PDB file of C-alpha atoms and ligand atoms in Angstrom:
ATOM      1  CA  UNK A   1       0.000   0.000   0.000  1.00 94.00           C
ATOM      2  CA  UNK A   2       1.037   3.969  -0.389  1.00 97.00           C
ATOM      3  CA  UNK A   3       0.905   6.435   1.440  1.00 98.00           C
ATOM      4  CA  UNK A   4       0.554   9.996   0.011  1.00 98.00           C
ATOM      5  CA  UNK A   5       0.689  12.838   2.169  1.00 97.00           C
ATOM      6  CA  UNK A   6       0.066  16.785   0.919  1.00 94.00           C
ATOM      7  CA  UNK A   7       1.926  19.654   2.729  1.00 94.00           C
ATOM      8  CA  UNK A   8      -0.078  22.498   2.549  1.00 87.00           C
ATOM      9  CA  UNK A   9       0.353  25.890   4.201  1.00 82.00           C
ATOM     10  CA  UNK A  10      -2.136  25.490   7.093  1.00 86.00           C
ATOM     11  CA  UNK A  11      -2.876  21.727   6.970  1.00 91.00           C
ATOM     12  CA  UNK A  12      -0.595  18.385   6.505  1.00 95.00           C
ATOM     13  CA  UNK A  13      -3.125  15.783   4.842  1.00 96.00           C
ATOM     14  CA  UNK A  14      -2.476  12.234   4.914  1.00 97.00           C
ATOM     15  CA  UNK A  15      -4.194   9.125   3.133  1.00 97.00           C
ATOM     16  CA  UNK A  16      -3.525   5.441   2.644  1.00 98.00           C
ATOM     17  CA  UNK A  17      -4.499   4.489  -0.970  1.00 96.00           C
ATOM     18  CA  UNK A  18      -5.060   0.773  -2.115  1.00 95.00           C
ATOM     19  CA  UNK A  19      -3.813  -0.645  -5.161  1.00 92.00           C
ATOM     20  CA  UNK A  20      -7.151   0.149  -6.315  1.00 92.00           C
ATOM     21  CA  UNK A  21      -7.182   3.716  -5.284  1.00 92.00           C
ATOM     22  CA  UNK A  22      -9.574   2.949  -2.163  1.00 95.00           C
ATOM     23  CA  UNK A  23      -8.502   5.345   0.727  1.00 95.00           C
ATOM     24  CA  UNK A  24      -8.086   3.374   3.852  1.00 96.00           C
ATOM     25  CA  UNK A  25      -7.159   5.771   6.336  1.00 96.00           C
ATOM     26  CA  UNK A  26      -7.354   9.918   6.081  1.00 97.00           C
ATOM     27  CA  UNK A  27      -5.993  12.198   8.431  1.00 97.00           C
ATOM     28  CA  UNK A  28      -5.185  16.169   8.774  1.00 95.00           C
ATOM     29  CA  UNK A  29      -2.912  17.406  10.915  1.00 96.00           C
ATOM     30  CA  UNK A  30      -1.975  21.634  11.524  1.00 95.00           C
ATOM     31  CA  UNK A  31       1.224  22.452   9.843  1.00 93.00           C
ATOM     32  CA  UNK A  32       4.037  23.539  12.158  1.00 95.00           C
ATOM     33  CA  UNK A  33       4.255  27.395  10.529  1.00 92.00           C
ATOM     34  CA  UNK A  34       8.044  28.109  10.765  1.00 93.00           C
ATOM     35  CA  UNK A  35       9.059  24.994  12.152  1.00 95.00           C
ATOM     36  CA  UNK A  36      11.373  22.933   9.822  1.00 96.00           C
ATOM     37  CA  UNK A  37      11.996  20.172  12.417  1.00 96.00           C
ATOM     38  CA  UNK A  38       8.244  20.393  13.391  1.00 97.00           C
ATOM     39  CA  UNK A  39       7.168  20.065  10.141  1.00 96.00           C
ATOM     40  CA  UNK A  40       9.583  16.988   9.788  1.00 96.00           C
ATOM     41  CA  UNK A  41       8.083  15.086  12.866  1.00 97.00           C
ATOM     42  CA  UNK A  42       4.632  16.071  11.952  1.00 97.00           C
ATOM     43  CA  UNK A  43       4.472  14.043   8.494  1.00 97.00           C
ATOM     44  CA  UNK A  44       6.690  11.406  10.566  1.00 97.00           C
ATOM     45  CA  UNK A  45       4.205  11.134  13.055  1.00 97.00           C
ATOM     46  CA  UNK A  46       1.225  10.840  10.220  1.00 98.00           C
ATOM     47  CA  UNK A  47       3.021   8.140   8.160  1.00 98.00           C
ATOM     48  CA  UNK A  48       3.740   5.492  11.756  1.00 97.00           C
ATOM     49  CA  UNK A  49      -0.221   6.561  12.478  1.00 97.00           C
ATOM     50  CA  UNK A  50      -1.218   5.030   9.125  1.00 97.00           C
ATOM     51  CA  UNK A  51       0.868   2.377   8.928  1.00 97.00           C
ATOM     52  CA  UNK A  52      -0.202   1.207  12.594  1.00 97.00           C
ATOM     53  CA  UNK A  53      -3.828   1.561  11.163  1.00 96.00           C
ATOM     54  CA  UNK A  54      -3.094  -0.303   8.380  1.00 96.00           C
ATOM     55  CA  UNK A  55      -0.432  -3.173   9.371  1.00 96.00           C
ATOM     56  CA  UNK A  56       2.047  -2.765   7.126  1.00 95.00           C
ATOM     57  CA  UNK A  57       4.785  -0.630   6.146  1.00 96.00           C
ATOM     58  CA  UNK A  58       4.079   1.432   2.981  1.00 96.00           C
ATOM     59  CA  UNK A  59       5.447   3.574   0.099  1.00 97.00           C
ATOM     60  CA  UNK A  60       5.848   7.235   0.673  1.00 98.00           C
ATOM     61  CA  UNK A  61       5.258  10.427  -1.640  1.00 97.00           C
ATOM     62  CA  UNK A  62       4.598  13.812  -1.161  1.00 96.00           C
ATOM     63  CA  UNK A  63       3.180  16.849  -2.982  1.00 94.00           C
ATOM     64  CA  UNK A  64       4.759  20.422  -1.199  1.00 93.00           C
ATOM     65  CA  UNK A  65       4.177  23.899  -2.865  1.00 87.00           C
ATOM     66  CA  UNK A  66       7.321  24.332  -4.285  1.00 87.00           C
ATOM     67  CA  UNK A  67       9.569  21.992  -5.885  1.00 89.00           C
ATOM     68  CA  UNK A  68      13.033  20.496  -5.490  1.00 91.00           C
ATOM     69  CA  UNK A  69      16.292  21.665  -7.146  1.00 91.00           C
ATOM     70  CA  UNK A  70      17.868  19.380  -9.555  1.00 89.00           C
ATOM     71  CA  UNK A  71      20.913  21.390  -8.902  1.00 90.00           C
ATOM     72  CA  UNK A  72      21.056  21.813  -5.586  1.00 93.00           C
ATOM     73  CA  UNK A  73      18.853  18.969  -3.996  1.00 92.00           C
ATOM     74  CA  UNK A  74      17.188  22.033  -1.201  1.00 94.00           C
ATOM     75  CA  UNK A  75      13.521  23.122  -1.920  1.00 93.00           C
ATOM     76  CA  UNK A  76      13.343  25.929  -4.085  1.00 90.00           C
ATOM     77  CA  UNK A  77       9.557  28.060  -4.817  1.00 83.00           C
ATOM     78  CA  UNK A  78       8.006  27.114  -1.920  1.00 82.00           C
ATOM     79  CA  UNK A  79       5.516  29.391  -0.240  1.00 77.00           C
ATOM     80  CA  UNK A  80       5.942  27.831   3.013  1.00 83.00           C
ATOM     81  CA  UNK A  81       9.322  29.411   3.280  1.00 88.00           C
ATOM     82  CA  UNK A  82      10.609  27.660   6.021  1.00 92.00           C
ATOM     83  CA  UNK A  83      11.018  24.808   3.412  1.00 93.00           C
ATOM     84  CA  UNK A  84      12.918  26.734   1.495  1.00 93.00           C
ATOM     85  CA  UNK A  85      16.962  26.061   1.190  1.00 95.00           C
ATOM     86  CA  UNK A  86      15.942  22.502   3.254  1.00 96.00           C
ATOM     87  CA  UNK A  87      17.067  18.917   1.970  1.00 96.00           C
ATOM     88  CA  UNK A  88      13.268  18.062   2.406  1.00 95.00           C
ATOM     89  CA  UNK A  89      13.542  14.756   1.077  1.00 94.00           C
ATOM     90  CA  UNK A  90      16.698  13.694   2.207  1.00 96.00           C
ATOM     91  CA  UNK A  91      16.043  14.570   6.100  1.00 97.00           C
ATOM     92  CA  UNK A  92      12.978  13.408   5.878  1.00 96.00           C
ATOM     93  CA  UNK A  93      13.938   9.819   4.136  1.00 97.00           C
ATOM     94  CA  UNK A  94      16.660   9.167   6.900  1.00 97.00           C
ATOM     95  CA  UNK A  95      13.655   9.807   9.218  1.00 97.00           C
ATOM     96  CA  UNK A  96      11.519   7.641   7.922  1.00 97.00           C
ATOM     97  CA  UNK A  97      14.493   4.955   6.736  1.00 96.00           C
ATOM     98  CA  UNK A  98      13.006   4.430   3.100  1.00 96.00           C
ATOM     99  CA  UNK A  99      12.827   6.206  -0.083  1.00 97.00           C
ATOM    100  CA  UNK A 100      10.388   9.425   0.080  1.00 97.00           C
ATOM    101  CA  UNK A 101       9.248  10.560  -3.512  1.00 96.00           C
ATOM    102  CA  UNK A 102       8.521  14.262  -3.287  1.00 95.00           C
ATOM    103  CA  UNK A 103       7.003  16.652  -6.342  1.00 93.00           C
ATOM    104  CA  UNK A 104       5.110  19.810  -6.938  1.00 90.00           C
ATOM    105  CA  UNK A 105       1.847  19.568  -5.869  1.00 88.00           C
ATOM    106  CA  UNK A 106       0.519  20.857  -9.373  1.00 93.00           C
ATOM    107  CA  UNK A 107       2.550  17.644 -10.468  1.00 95.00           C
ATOM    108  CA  UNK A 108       0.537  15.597  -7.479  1.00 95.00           C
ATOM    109  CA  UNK A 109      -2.635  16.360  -9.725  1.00 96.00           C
ATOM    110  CA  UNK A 110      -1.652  15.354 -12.684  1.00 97.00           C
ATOM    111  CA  UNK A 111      -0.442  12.428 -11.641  1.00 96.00           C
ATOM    112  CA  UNK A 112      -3.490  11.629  -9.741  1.00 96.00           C
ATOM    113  CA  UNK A 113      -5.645  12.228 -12.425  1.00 97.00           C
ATOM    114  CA  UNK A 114      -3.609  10.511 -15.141  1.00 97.00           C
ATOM    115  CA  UNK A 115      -4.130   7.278 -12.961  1.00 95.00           C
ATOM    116  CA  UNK A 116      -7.568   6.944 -12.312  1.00 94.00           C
ATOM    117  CA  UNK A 117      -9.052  10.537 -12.983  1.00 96.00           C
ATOM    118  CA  UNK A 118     -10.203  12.509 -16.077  1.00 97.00           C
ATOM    119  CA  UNK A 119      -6.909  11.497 -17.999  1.00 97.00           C
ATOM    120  CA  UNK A 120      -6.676   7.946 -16.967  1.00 96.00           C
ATOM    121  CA  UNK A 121      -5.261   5.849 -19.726  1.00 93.00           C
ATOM    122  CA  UNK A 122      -4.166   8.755 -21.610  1.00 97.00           C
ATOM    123  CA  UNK A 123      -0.240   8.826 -22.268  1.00 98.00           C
ATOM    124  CA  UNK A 124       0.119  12.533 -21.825  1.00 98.00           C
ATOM    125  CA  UNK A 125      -1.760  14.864 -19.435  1.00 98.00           C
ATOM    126  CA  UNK A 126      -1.543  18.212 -18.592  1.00 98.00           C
ATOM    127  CA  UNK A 127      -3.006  19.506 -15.650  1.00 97.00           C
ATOM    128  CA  UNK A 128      -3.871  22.920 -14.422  1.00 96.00           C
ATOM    129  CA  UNK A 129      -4.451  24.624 -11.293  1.00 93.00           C
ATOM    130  CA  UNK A 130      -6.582  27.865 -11.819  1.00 93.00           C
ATOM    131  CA  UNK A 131      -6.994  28.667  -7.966  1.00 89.00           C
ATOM    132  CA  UNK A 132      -5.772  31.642  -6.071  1.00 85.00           C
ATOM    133  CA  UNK A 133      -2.634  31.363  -8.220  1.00 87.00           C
ATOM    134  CA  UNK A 134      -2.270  29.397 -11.549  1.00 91.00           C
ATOM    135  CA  UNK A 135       0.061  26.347 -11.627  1.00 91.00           C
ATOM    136  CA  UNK A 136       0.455  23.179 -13.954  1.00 95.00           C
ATOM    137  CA  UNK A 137       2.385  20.041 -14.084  1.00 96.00           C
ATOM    138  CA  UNK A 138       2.807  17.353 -16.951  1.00 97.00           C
ATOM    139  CA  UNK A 139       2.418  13.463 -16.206  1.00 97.00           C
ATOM    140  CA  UNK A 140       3.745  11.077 -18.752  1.00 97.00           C
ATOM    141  CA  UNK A 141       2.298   7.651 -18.913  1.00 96.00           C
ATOM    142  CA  UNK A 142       1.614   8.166 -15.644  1.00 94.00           C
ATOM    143  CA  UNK A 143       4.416   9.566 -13.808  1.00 95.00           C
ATOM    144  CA  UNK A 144       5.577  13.268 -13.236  1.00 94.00           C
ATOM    145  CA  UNK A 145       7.996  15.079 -15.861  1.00 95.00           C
ATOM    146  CA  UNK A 146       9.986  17.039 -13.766  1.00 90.00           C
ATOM    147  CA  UNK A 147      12.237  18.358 -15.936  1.00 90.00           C
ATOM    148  CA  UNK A 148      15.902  19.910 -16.465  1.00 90.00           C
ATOM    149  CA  UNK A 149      15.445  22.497 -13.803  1.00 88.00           C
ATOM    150  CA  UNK A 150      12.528  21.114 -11.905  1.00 86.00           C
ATOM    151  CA  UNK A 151      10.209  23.401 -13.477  1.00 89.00           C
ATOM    152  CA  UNK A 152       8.400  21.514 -16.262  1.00 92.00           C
ATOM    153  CA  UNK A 153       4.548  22.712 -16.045  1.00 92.00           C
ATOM    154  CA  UNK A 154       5.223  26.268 -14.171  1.00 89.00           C
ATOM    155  CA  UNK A 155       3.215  28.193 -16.921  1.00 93.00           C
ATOM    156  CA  UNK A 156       1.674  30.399 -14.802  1.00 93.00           C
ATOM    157  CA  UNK A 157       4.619  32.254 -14.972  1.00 91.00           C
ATOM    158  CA  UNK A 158       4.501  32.426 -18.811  1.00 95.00           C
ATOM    159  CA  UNK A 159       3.451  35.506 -20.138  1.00 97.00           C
ATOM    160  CA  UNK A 160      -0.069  35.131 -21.789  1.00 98.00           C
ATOM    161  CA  UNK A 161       0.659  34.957 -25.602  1.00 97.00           C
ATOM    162  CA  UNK A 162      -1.546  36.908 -27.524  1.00 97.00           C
ATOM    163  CA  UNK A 163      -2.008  40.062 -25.840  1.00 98.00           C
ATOM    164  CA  UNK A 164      -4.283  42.783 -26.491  1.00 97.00           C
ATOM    165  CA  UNK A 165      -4.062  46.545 -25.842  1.00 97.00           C
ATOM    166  CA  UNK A 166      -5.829  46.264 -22.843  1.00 97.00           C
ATOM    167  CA  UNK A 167      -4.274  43.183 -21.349  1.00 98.00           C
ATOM    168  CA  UNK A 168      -0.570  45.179 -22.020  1.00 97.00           C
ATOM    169  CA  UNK A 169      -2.474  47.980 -20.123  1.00 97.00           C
ATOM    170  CA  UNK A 170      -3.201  45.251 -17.468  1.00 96.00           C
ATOM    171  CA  UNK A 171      -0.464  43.676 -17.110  1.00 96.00           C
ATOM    172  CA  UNK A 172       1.617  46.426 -16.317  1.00 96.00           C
ATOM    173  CA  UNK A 173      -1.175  47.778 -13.509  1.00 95.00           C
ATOM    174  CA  UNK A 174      -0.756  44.507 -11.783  1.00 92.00           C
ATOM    175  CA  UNK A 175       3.103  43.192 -11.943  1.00 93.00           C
ATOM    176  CA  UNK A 176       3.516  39.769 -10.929  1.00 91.00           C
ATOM    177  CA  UNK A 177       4.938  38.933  -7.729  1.00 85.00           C
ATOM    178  CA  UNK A 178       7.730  36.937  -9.560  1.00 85.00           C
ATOM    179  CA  UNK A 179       8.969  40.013 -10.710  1.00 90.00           C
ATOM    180  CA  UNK A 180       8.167  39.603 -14.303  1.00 94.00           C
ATOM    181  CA  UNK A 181       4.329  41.709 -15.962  1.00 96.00           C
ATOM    182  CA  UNK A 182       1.742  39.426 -18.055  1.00 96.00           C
ATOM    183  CA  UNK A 183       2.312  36.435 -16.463  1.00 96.00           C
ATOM    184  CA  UNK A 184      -0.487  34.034 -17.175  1.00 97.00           C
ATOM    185  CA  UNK A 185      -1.306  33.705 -13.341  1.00 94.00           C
ATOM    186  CA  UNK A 186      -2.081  37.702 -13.653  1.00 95.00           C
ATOM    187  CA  UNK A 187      -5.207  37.160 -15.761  1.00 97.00           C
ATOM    188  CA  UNK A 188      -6.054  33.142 -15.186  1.00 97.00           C
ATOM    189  CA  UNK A 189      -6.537  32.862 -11.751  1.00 93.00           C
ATOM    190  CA  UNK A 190      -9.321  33.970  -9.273  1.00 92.00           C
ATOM    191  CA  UNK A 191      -6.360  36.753  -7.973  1.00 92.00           C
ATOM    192  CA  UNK A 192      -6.077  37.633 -11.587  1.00 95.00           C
ATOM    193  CA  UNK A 193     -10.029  37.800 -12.666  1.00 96.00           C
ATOM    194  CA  UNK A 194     -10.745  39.927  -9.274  1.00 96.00           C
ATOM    195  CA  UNK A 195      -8.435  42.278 -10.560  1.00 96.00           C
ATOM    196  CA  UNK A 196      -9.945  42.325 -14.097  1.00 97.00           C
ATOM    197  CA  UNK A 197     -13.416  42.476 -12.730  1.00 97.00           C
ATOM    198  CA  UNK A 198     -12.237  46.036 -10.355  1.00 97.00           C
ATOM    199  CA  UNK A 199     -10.573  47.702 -13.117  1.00 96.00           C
ATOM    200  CA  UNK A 200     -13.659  47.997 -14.722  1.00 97.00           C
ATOM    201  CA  UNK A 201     -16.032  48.219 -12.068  1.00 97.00           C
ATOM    202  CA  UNK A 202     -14.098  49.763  -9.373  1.00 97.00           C
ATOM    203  CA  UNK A 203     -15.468  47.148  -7.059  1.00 97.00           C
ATOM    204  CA  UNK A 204     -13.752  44.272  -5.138  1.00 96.00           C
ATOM    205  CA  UNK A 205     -15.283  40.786  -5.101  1.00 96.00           C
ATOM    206  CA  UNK A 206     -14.317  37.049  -5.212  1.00 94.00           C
ATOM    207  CA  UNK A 207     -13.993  35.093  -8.365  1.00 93.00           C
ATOM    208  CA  UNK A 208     -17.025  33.545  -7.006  1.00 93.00           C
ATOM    209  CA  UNK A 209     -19.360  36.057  -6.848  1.00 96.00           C
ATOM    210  CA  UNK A 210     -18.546  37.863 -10.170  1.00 97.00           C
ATOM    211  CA  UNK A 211     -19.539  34.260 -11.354  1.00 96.00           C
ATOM    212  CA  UNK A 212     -22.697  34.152  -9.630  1.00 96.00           C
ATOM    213  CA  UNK A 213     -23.745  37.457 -10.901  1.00 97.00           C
ATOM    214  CA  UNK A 214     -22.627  36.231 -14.826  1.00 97.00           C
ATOM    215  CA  UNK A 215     -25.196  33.456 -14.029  1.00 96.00           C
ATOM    216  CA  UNK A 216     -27.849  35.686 -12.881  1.00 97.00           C
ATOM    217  CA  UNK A 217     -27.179  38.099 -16.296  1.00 97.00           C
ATOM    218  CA  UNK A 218     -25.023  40.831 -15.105  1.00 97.00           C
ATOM    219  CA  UNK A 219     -23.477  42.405 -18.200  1.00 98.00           C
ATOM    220  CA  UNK A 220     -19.960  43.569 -16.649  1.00 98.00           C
ATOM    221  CA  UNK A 221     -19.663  40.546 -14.591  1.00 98.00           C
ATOM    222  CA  UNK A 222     -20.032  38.273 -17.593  1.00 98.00           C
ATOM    223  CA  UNK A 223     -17.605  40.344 -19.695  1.00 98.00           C
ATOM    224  CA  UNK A 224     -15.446  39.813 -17.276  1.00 98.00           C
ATOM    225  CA  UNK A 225     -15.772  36.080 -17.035  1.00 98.00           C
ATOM    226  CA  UNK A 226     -15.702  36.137 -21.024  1.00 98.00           C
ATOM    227  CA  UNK A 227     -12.534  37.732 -20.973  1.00 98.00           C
ATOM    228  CA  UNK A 228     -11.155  35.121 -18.628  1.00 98.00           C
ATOM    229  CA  UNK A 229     -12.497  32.057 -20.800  1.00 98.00           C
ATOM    230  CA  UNK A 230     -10.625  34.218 -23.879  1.00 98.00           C
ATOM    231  CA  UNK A 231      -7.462  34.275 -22.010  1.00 98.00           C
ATOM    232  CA  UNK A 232      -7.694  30.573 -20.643  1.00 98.00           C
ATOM    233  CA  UNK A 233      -8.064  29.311 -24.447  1.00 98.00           C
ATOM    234  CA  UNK A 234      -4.815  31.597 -25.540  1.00 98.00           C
ATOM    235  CA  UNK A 235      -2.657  30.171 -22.258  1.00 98.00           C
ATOM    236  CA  UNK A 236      -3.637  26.325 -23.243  1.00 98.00           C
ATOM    237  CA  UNK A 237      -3.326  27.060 -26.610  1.00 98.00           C
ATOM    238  CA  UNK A 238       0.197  27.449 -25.872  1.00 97.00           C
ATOM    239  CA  UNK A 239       0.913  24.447 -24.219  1.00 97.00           C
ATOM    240  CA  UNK A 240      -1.017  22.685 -27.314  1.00 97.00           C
ATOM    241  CA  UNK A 241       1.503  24.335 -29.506  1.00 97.00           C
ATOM    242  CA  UNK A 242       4.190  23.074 -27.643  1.00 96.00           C
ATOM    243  CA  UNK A 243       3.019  19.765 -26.075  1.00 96.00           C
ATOM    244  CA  UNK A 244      -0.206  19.179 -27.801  1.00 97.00           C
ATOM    245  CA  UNK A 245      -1.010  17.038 -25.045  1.00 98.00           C
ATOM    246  CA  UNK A 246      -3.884  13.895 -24.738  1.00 98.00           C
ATOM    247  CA  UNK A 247      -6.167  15.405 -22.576  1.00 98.00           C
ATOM    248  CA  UNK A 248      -6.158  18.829 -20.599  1.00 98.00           C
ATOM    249  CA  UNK A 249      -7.125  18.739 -16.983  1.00 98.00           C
ATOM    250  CA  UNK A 250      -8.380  21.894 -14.519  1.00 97.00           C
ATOM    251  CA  UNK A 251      -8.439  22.248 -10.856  1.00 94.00           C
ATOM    252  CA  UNK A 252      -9.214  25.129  -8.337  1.00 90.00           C
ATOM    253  CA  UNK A 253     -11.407  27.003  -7.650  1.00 89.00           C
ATOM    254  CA  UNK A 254     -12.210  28.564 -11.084  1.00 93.00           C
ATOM    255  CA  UNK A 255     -12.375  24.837 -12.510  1.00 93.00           C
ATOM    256  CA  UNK A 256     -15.819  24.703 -10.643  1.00 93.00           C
ATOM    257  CA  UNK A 257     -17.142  26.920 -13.459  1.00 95.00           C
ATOM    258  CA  UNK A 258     -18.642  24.371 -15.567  1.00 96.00           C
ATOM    259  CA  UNK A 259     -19.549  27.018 -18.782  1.00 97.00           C
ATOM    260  CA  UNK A 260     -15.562  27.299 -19.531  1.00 97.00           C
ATOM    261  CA  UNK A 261     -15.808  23.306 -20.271  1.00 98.00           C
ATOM    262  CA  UNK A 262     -18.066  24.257 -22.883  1.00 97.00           C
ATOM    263  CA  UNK A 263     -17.178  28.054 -24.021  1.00 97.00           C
ATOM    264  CA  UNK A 264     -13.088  27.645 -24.020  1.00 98.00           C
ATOM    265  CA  UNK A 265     -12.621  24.779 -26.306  1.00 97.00           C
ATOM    266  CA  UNK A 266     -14.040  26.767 -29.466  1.00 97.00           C
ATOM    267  CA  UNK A 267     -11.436  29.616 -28.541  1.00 97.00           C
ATOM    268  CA  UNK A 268      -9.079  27.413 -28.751  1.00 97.00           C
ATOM    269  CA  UNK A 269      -8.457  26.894 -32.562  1.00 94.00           C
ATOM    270  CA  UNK A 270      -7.346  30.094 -33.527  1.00 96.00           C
ATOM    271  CA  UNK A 271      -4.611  30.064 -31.519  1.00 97.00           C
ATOM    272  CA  UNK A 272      -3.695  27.015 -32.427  1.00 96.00           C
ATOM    273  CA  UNK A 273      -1.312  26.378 -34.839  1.00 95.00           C
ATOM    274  CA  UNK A 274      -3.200  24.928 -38.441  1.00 94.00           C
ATOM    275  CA  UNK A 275      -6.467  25.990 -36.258  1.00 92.00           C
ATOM    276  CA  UNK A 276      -7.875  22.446 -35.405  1.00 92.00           C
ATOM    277  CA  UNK A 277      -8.383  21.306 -32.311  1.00 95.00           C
ATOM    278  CA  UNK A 278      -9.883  18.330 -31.119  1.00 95.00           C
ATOM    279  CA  UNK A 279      -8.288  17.823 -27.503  1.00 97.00           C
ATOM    280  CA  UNK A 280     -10.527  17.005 -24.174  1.00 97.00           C
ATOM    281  CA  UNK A 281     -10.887  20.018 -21.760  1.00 98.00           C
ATOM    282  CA  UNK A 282     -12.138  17.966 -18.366  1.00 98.00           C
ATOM    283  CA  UNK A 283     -12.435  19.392 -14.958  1.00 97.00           C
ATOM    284  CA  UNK A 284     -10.444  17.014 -12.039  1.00 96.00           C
ATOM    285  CA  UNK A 285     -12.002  14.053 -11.249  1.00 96.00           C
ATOM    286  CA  UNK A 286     -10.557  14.058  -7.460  1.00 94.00           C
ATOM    287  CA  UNK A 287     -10.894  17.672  -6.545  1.00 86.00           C
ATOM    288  CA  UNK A 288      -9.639  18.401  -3.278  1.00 83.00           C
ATOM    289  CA  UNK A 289      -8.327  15.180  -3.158  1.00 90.00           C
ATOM    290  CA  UNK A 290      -5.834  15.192  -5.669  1.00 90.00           C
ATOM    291  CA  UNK A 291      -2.939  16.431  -3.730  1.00 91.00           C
ATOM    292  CA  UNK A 292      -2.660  13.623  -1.477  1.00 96.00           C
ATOM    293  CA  UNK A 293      -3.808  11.052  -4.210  1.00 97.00           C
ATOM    294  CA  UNK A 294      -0.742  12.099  -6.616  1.00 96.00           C
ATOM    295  CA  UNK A 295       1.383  12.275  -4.018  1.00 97.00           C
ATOM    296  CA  UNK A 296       0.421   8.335  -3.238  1.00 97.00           C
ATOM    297  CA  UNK A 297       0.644   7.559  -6.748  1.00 97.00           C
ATOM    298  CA  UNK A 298       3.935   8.983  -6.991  1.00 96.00           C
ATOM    299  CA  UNK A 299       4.856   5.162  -6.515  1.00 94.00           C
ATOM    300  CA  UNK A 300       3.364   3.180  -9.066  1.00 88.00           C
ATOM    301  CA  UNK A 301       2.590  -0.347  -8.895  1.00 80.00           C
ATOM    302  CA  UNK A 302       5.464  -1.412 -11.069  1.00 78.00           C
ATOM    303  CA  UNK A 303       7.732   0.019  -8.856  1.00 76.00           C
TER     304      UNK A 303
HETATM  305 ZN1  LIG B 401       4.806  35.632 -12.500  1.00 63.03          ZN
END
């Protein structure tokens, strides 16, 4: 059995999956804020709870929001920063006297739903997290593609192709806070459609609620949202251009709004190169649920 465990900034989450993706055990612990040893004996602590629960010793993978340096081998992006500069998996494998697989957590969903979620089967998924920020990770039959630099997937700090007059306007109103203007999370996100939605209304409300009031036919509130389907179809179209991957795969927040399932697809071919496209647009199968699942997944059955 596997145990995946996602490190969050307020909550540690731990499951035991089944080689048939059954959870067996869930729990959620606080997260030590600051505390690098606390942090290591809290996931310690989770992983001897499950395995007493369950009887057996177990795989063990992680998702943490940030990512590991090839070069280096110390956390590197993480906004928990007290992970930051750490050996994460190397202190905490000694801990735990095995192997501990740790990725993105934007990696954690795509690998959870390549196995047995929207893109299961499919040889190359990308998936996308349109939540507060934007993030994405790649899974290749199955497993993560971390890549050169251990960035493979971060387009949300791409800037969006294609832009307008306005979104040039935009973009440099609202810099990112990588340091670079345009980046896809600017416009993509729920940060990013807030911001849309005030510049033209002058009034501040969650990505939520300006999608509430699209639905009840509130003209500025559904340009706004028709703007952000526009700008989702020219950022995917990218990765299309580049990957042209099997199936494309949303998560967070804004992947609750079921009309860009429908609306954002059609956008999508004239962006793409030779304008056809015929790829799958599917929201996550596993929702909240996909950060721990990946993270379990992380070891396949064949290894
Ligand atoms: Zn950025």
């Amino acid at each position: 059995m596997r145990i995946g465990i996602d490190l969050g900034g307020t909550k540690i989450e731990a499951v035991v999956l089944s080689d048939a993706g059954e959870i067996l055990f869930r729990k959620r612990v606080p997260t030590p804020k600051g505390d690098y040893p606390g942090t290591i004996a809290a996931v310690a602590g989770l992983v001897r709870e499950a395995e007493k629960e369950v009887g057996e010793t177990c795989t063990v993978g992680m998702g943490i929001p940030g990512t590991l340096s090839p070069v280096t081998g110390l956390v590197k992006n993480a906004n928990s920063v007290w992970l930051n500069n750490q050996h994460f998996d190397k202190d905490l494998s000694e801990e735990l006297e095995r192997e501990v697989r740790i990725t993105n957590d934007a990696n954690c969903l795509a690998v959870s739903e390549a196995t047995d979620g929207a893109g299961a089967g499919k040889q190359l998924v990308f998936a996308a997290i349109l939540g507060t920020g934007c993030g994405a990770g790649v899974a290749i039959n199955g497993r993560v593609l971390n890549g050169r630099n251990g960035v493979a997937g971060e387009w949300g700090h791409n800037p969006l192709p294609w832009q307008n007059d306005e979104e040039r306007l935009q973009a440099a109103e609202n810099p990112c806070f990588c340091g670079n203007e345009g980046c896809n999370e600017s416009f993509i996100s729920g940060t990013g459609l807030c911001f849309d939605y005030f510049r033209h209304t002058g009034e501040k409300i969650t990505g939520a609620e300006i999608s509430e009031r699209a639905g009840n036919g509130d003209k500025e509130a559904e340009a706004a949202i028709q703007r952000f389907e526009q700008r989702v179809a020219k950022a995917l179209s990218m990765i299309v251009n580049i990957l042209d991957p099997d199936v494309i795969v949303l998560g967070g927040g804004a992947s609750n709004m079921d009309r860009l399932y429908k609306n954002v697809p059609p956008l999508m071919a004239q962006y793409v190169v030779g304008r056809e496209f015929d790829t799958e647009i599917k929201k996550a199968v596993h929702g909240d649920s996909s950060g721990v699942r990946g993270a379990a997944w992380l070891w396949p059955q064949e290894d």
